[in-house]
PDB file of N, CA and C in Angstrom:
ATOM      1  N   UNK A   8       0.648  -1.244  -0.462  1.00 75.00           N
ATOM      2  CA  UNK A   8       0.133   0.159  -0.110  1.00 75.00           C
ATOM      3  C   UNK A   8       0.821   1.068   0.156  1.00 75.00           C
ATOM      4  N   UNK A   9       0.666   1.771  -1.323  1.00 95.00           N
ATOM      5  CA  UNK A   9       1.260   3.121  -1.133  1.00 95.00           C
ATOM      6  C   UNK A   9       1.210   4.248   0.587  1.00 95.00           C
ATOM      7  N   UNK A  10       1.994   4.937   0.560  1.00 94.00           N
ATOM      8  CA  UNK A  10       2.101   5.977   1.655  1.00 94.00           C
ATOM      9  C   UNK A  10       0.891   6.858   1.646  1.00 94.00           C
ATOM     10  N   UNK A  11       0.563   7.280   0.468  1.00 95.00           N
ATOM     11  CA  UNK A  11      -0.644   8.340   0.386  1.00 95.00           C
ATOM     12  C   UNK A  11      -1.934   7.869   0.675  1.00 95.00           C
ATOM     13  N   UNK A  12      -2.243   6.709   0.330  1.00 95.00           N
ATOM     14  CA  UNK A  12      -3.176   5.806   0.831  1.00 95.00           C
ATOM     15  C   UNK A  12      -3.374   5.459   1.984  1.00 95.00           C
ATOM     16  N   UNK A  13      -2.258   4.899   2.203  1.00 96.00           N
ATOM     17  CA  UNK A  13      -2.229   4.431   4.219  1.00 96.00           C
ATOM     18  C   UNK A  13      -2.402   5.577   5.002  1.00 96.00           C
ATOM     19  N   UNK A  14      -2.245   6.974   4.690  1.00 96.00           N
ATOM     20  CA  UNK A  14      -2.606   8.196   5.432  1.00 96.00           C
ATOM     21  C   UNK A  14      -3.940   8.440   5.270  1.00 96.00           C
ATOM     22  N   UNK A  15      -4.300   8.458   3.993  1.00 97.00           N
ATOM     23  CA  UNK A  15      -5.892   8.870   3.937  1.00 97.00           C
ATOM     24  C   UNK A  15      -6.679   8.005   4.548  1.00 97.00           C
ATOM     25  N   UNK A  16      -6.250   6.666   4.677  1.00 97.00           N
ATOM     26  CA  UNK A  16      -7.137   5.933   5.543  1.00 97.00           C
ATOM     27  C   UNK A  16      -6.975   5.903   6.732  1.00 97.00           C
ATOM     28  N   UNK A  17      -5.802   6.272   7.187  1.00 97.00           N
ATOM     29  CA  UNK A  17      -5.347   6.735   8.416  1.00 97.00           C
ATOM     30  C   UNK A  17      -6.008   8.036   9.336  1.00 97.00           C
ATOM     31  N   UNK A  18      -6.345   8.886   8.439  1.00 97.00           N
ATOM     32  CA  UNK A  18      -7.003  10.071   8.447  1.00 97.00           C
ATOM     33  C   UNK A  18      -8.534   9.845   8.817  1.00 97.00           C
ATOM     34  N   UNK A  19      -8.910   9.202   7.590  1.00 97.00           N
ATOM     35  CA  UNK A  19     -10.512   8.016   7.998  1.00 97.00           C
ATOM     36  C   UNK A  19     -10.552   7.588   9.235  1.00 97.00           C
ATOM     37  N   UNK A  20      -9.960   6.959   9.559  1.00 97.00           N
ATOM     38  CA  UNK A  20     -10.339   5.994  10.558  1.00 97.00           C
ATOM     39  C   UNK A  20     -10.032   7.114  11.917  1.00 97.00           C
ATOM     40  N   UNK A  21      -9.076   7.938  12.303  1.00 97.00           N
ATOM     41  CA  UNK A  21      -9.002   8.686  13.242  1.00 97.00           C
ATOM     42  C   UNK A  21     -10.192   9.535  13.353  1.00 97.00           C
ATOM     43  N   UNK A  22     -10.882  10.183  12.255  1.00 97.00           N
ATOM     44  CA  UNK A  22     -11.849  10.841  12.060  1.00 97.00           C
ATOM     45  C   UNK A  22     -13.237  10.177  12.632  1.00 97.00           C
ATOM     46  N   UNK A  23     -13.118   8.907  12.227  1.00 97.00           N
ATOM     47  CA  UNK A  23     -14.557   8.211  12.685  1.00 97.00           C
ATOM     48  C   UNK A  23     -14.225   7.879  14.092  1.00 97.00           C
ATOM     49  N   UNK A  24     -13.306   7.504  14.609  1.00 97.00           N
ATOM     50  CA  UNK A  24     -12.974   6.943  15.697  1.00 97.00           C
ATOM     51  C   UNK A  24     -13.549   7.982  16.919  1.00 97.00           C
ATOM     52  N   UNK A  25     -12.558   9.478  16.816  1.00 96.00           N
ATOM     53  CA  UNK A  25     -13.124  10.767  17.087  1.00 96.00           C
ATOM     54  C   UNK A  25     -14.754  11.314  17.198  1.00 96.00           C
ATOM     55  N   UNK A  26     -15.480  10.850  16.044  1.00 97.00           N
ATOM     56  CA  UNK A  26     -16.971  10.925  15.739  1.00 97.00           C
ATOM     57  C   UNK A  26     -17.575  10.003  16.708  1.00 97.00           C
ATOM     58  N   UNK A  27     -17.075   8.712  16.742  1.00 97.00           N
ATOM     59  CA  UNK A  27     -17.748   7.720  17.420  1.00 97.00           C
ATOM     60  C   UNK A  27     -17.740   8.163  19.230  1.00 97.00           C
ATOM     61  N   UNK A  28     -16.531   8.667  19.367  1.00 96.00           N
ATOM     62  CA  UNK A  28     -16.447   8.877  20.800  1.00 96.00           C
ATOM     63  C   UNK A  28     -17.514  10.300  21.281  1.00 96.00           C
ATOM     64  N   UNK A  29     -17.345  11.272  20.346  1.00 96.00           N
ATOM     65  CA  UNK A  29     -18.182  11.937  20.590  1.00 96.00           C
ATOM     66  C   UNK A  29     -19.589  11.930  20.475  1.00 96.00           C
ATOM     67  N   UNK A  30     -20.046  10.879  19.668  1.00 97.00           N
ATOM     68  CA  UNK A  30     -21.342  10.566  19.835  1.00 97.00           C
ATOM     69  C   UNK A  30     -21.899   9.432  20.842  1.00 97.00           C
ATOM     70  N   UNK A  31     -20.812   8.421  21.365  1.00 98.00           N
ATOM     71  CA  UNK A  31     -20.953   7.997  22.954  1.00 98.00           C
ATOM     72  C   UNK A  31     -21.181   8.830  23.786  1.00 98.00           C
ATOM     73  N   UNK A  32     -20.227   9.779  23.921  1.00 97.00           N
ATOM     74  CA  UNK A  32     -20.547  10.911  25.320  1.00 97.00           C
ATOM     75  C   UNK A  32     -22.012  11.743  24.818  1.00 97.00           C
ATOM     76  N   UNK A  33     -22.437  12.272  23.593  1.00 98.00           N
ATOM     77  CA  UNK A  33     -23.900  12.871  23.428  1.00 98.00           C
ATOM     78  C   UNK A  33     -24.390  11.713  24.100  1.00 98.00           C
ATOM     79  N   UNK A  34     -24.622  10.459  23.333  1.00 98.00           N
ATOM     80  CA  UNK A  34     -25.756   9.406  23.873  1.00 98.00           C
ATOM     81  C   UNK A  34     -25.980   9.448  25.511  1.00 98.00           C
ATOM     82  N   UNK A  35     -24.937   9.457  26.329  1.00 98.00           N
ATOM     83  CA  UNK A  35     -24.752   9.257  27.491  1.00 98.00           C
ATOM     84  C   UNK A  35     -25.138  10.136  28.688  1.00 98.00           C
ATOM     85  N   UNK A  36     -24.608  11.656  27.588  1.00 98.00           N
ATOM     86  CA  UNK A  36     -25.588  12.847  28.216  1.00 98.00           C
ATOM     87  C   UNK A  36     -26.927  12.421  28.042  1.00 98.00           C
ATOM     88  N   UNK A  37     -27.404  12.475  27.130  1.00 98.00           N
ATOM     89  CA  UNK A  37     -29.086  12.672  27.052  1.00 98.00           C
ATOM     90  C   UNK A  37     -29.577  11.132  27.533  1.00 98.00           C
ATOM     91  N   UNK A  38     -29.025  10.411  28.010  1.00 98.00           N
ATOM     92  CA  UNK A  38     -29.409   8.921  28.923  1.00 98.00           C
ATOM     93  C   UNK A  38     -29.391   9.790  30.166  1.00 98.00           C
ATOM     94  N   UNK A  39     -28.636  10.320  30.844  1.00 98.00           N
ATOM     95  CA  UNK A  39     -28.841  10.887  32.055  1.00 98.00           C
ATOM     96  C   UNK A  39     -29.317  11.916  32.083  1.00 98.00           C
ATOM     97  N   UNK A  40     -29.848  12.527  31.316  1.00 98.00           N
ATOM     98  CA  UNK A  40     -31.082  13.698  31.218  1.00 98.00           C
ATOM     99  C   UNK A  40     -32.245  13.165  31.515  1.00 98.00           C
ATOM    100  N   UNK A  41     -32.130  12.353  30.406  1.00 98.00           N
ATOM    101  CA  UNK A  41     -33.499  11.305  30.354  1.00 98.00           C
ATOM    102  C   UNK A  41     -34.040  10.684  32.155  1.00 98.00           C
ATOM    103  N   UNK A  42     -32.972  10.223  31.909  1.00 98.00           N
ATOM    104  CA  UNK A  42     -33.371   9.353  33.676  1.00 98.00           C
ATOM    105  C   UNK A  42     -33.571  10.284  34.802  1.00 98.00           C
ATOM    106  N   UNK A  43     -32.803  11.696  34.925  1.00 98.00           N
ATOM    107  CA  UNK A  43     -33.312  12.364  35.685  1.00 98.00           C
ATOM    108  C   UNK A  43     -34.667  12.806  35.637  1.00 98.00           C
ATOM    109  N   UNK A  44     -34.748  13.006  34.344  1.00 98.00           N
ATOM    110  CA  UNK A  44     -36.365  13.702  34.223  1.00 98.00           C
ATOM    111  C   UNK A  44     -37.219  12.412  34.724  1.00 98.00           C
ATOM    112  N   UNK A  45     -36.974  11.375  34.569  1.00 98.00           N
ATOM    113  CA  UNK A  45     -38.128  10.187  34.768  1.00 98.00           C
ATOM    114  C   UNK A  45     -38.104  10.236  36.288  1.00 98.00           C
ATOM    115  N   UNK A  46     -37.032  10.297  37.353  1.00 98.00           N
ATOM    116  CA  UNK A  46     -36.780  10.280  38.545  1.00 98.00           C
ATOM    117  C   UNK A  46     -37.995  11.406  39.072  1.00 98.00           C
ATOM    118  N   UNK A  47     -37.427  12.711  38.837  1.00 98.00           N
ATOM    119  CA  UNK A  47     -38.240  13.949  38.650  1.00 98.00           C
ATOM    120  C   UNK A  47     -39.806  13.716  38.416  1.00 98.00           C
ATOM    121  N   UNK A  48     -40.092  12.876  37.627  1.00 98.00           N
ATOM    122  CA  UNK A  48     -41.266  12.826  36.979  1.00 98.00           C
ATOM    123  C   UNK A  48     -42.405  12.376  38.151  1.00 98.00           C
ATOM    124  N   UNK A  49     -41.495  10.830  38.423  1.00 98.00           N
ATOM    125  CA  UNK A  49     -41.436   9.619  39.473  1.00 98.00           C
ATOM    126  C   UNK A  49     -42.570  10.555  40.634  1.00 98.00           C
ATOM    127  N   UNK A  50     -41.423  11.501  40.999  1.00 98.00           N
ATOM    128  CA  UNK A  50     -41.545  12.065  42.369  1.00 98.00           C
ATOM    129  C   UNK A  50     -42.676  13.100  42.545  1.00 98.00           C
ATOM    130  N   UNK A  51     -42.688  13.748  41.315  1.00 98.00           N
ATOM    131  CA  UNK A  51     -44.170  14.502  41.730  1.00 98.00           C
ATOM    132  C   UNK A  51     -45.092  13.758  40.901  1.00 98.00           C
ATOM    133  N   UNK A  52     -45.531  12.652  40.548  1.00 97.00           N
ATOM    134  CA  UNK A  52     -46.368  12.218  40.698  1.00 97.00           C
ATOM    135  C   UNK A  52     -46.789  11.171  42.134  1.00 97.00           C
ATOM    136  N   UNK A  53     -46.043  11.233  42.579  1.00 97.00           N
ATOM    137  CA  UNK A  53     -46.070  10.423  44.243  1.00 97.00           C
ATOM    138  C   UNK A  53     -46.227  11.728  44.929  1.00 97.00           C
ATOM    139  N   UNK A  54     -45.859  12.471  44.892  1.00 97.00           N
ATOM    140  CA  UNK A  54     -46.239  14.042  45.796  1.00 97.00           C
ATOM    141  C   UNK A  54     -47.588  14.530  45.450  1.00 97.00           C
ATOM    142  N   UNK A  55     -47.907  14.323  44.299  1.00 96.00           N
ATOM    143  CA  UNK A  55     -49.400  15.019  43.735  1.00 96.00           C
ATOM    144  C   UNK A  55     -50.481  13.631  44.223  1.00 96.00           C
ATOM    145  N   UNK A  56     -50.229  12.390  44.324  1.00 95.00           N
ATOM    146  CA  UNK A  56     -50.792  11.428  44.925  1.00 95.00           C
ATOM    147  C   UNK A  56     -51.402  11.311  46.733  1.00 95.00           C
ATOM    148  N   UNK A  57     -49.815  12.089  47.064  1.00 96.00           N
ATOM    149  CA  UNK A  57     -49.958  12.566  48.722  1.00 96.00           C
ATOM    150  C   UNK A  57     -51.030  13.768  48.649  1.00 96.00           C
ATOM    151  N   UNK A  58     -51.048  14.440  48.005  1.00 96.00           N
ATOM    152  CA  UNK A  58     -51.801  15.801  48.105  1.00 96.00           C
ATOM    153  C   UNK A  58     -53.051  15.559  47.910  1.00 96.00           C
ATOM    154  N   UNK A  59     -53.425  14.509  46.509  1.00 95.00           N
ATOM    155  CA  UNK A  59     -54.698  14.113  46.665  1.00 95.00           C
ATOM    156  C   UNK A  59     -55.540  13.756  47.691  1.00 95.00           C
ATOM    157  N   UNK A  60     -54.605  12.650  48.687  1.00 94.00           N
ATOM    158  CA  UNK A  60     -55.252  11.865  49.461  1.00 94.00           C
ATOM    159  C   UNK A  60     -55.341  12.950  50.761  1.00 94.00           C
ATOM    160  N   UNK A  61     -54.535  13.624  51.218  1.00 95.00           N
ATOM    161  CA  UNK A  61     -54.274  14.655  52.138  1.00 95.00           C
ATOM    162  C   UNK A  61     -55.435  15.516  52.144  1.00 95.00           C
ATOM    163  N   UNK A  62     -55.932  15.964  50.434  1.00 95.00           N
ATOM    164  CA  UNK A  62     -56.643  17.256  50.504  1.00 95.00           C
ATOM    165  C   UNK A  62     -58.573  16.318  49.935  1.00 95.00           C
ATOM    166  N   UNK A  63     -58.310  15.164  50.309  1.00 93.00           N
ATOM    167  CA  UNK A  63     -59.510  14.386  50.039  1.00 93.00           C
ATOM    168  C   UNK A  63     -60.137  14.957  48.235  1.00 93.00           C
ATOM    169  N   UNK A  64     -59.384  14.815  47.381  1.00 92.00           N
ATOM    170  CA  UNK A  64     -59.604  14.979  45.986  1.00 92.00           C
ATOM    171  C   UNK A  64     -59.655  13.735  45.214  1.00 92.00           C
ATOM    172  N   UNK A  65     -60.954  13.457  44.932  1.00 87.00           N
ATOM    173  CA  UNK A  65     -61.452  12.546  43.998  1.00 87.00           C
ATOM    174  C   UNK A  65     -60.988  12.308  42.574  1.00 87.00           C
ATOM    175  N   UNK A  66     -60.493  11.686  41.714  1.00 79.00           N
ATOM    176  CA  UNK A  66     -60.261  11.708  40.229  1.00 79.00           C
ATOM    177  C   UNK A  66     -60.871  12.693  39.325  1.00 79.00           C
ATOM    178  N   UNK A  67     -62.605  12.794  39.540  1.00 71.00           N
ATOM    179  CA  UNK A  67     -63.063  13.468  39.087  1.00 71.00           C
ATOM    180  C   UNK A  67     -62.694  15.101  39.152  1.00 71.00           C
ATOM    181  N   UNK A  68     -63.054  15.129  40.328  1.00 62.00           N
ATOM    182  CA  UNK A  68     -62.592  16.580  40.976  1.00 62.00           C
ATOM    183  C   UNK A  68     -61.296  17.321  39.941  1.00 62.00           C
ATOM    184  N   UNK A  69     -60.194  16.152  40.205  1.00 59.00           N
ATOM    185  CA  UNK A  69     -58.685  16.487  39.765  1.00 59.00           C
ATOM    186  C   UNK A  69     -58.971  16.528  38.112  1.00 59.00           C
ATOM    187  N   UNK A  70     -59.803  16.083  37.386  1.00 67.00           N
ATOM    188  CA  UNK A  70     -59.750  16.132  36.158  1.00 67.00           C
ATOM    189  C   UNK A  70     -60.554  16.993  36.110  1.00 67.00           C
ATOM    190  N   UNK A  71     -61.889  17.894  36.604  1.00 71.00           N
ATOM    191  CA  UNK A  71     -62.120  18.949  36.378  1.00 71.00           C
ATOM    192  C   UNK A  71     -61.526  20.460  36.621  1.00 71.00           C
ATOM    193  N   UNK A  72     -60.458  20.306  37.387  1.00 69.00           N
ATOM    194  CA  UNK A  72     -59.808  21.463  37.872  1.00 69.00           C
ATOM    195  C   UNK A  72     -58.725  21.625  36.795  1.00 69.00           C
ATOM    196  N   UNK A  73     -58.227  20.516  36.356  1.00 70.00           N
ATOM    197  CA  UNK A  73     -57.438  20.512  35.458  1.00 70.00           C
ATOM    198  C   UNK A  73     -58.083  21.165  33.941  1.00 70.00           C
ATOM    199  N   UNK A  74     -58.987  20.988  33.157  1.00 70.00           N
ATOM    200  CA  UNK A  74     -59.704  21.233  32.560  1.00 70.00           C
ATOM    201  C   UNK A  74     -60.443  22.889  32.594  1.00 70.00           C
ATOM    202  N   UNK A  75     -60.400  23.109  33.249  1.00 69.00           N
ATOM    203  CA  UNK A  75     -60.725  24.831  33.381  1.00 69.00           C
ATOM    204  C   UNK A  75     -59.189  25.552  33.400  1.00 69.00           C
ATOM    205  N   UNK A  76     -58.198  25.440  33.437  1.00 63.00           N
ATOM    206  CA  UNK A  76     -56.816  25.992  33.556  1.00 63.00           C
ATOM    207  C   UNK A  76     -56.845  26.326  31.861  1.00 63.00           C
TER     208      UNK A  76
END
């Protein structure tokens, strides 16, 4: 293999390797953010259920108050 072709292939390899690393980091960050959002949503649902119990809110009342907004 001549040196010019080898250099072109090496540059392509290096570029793809670097791009793959960036894509992997992006995906990991997105997964972390999604997991945090899911945890936050679960916490809010739990708190809403507790508040409904404490306030003695029935499901129909909750739906009516949401539709008024």
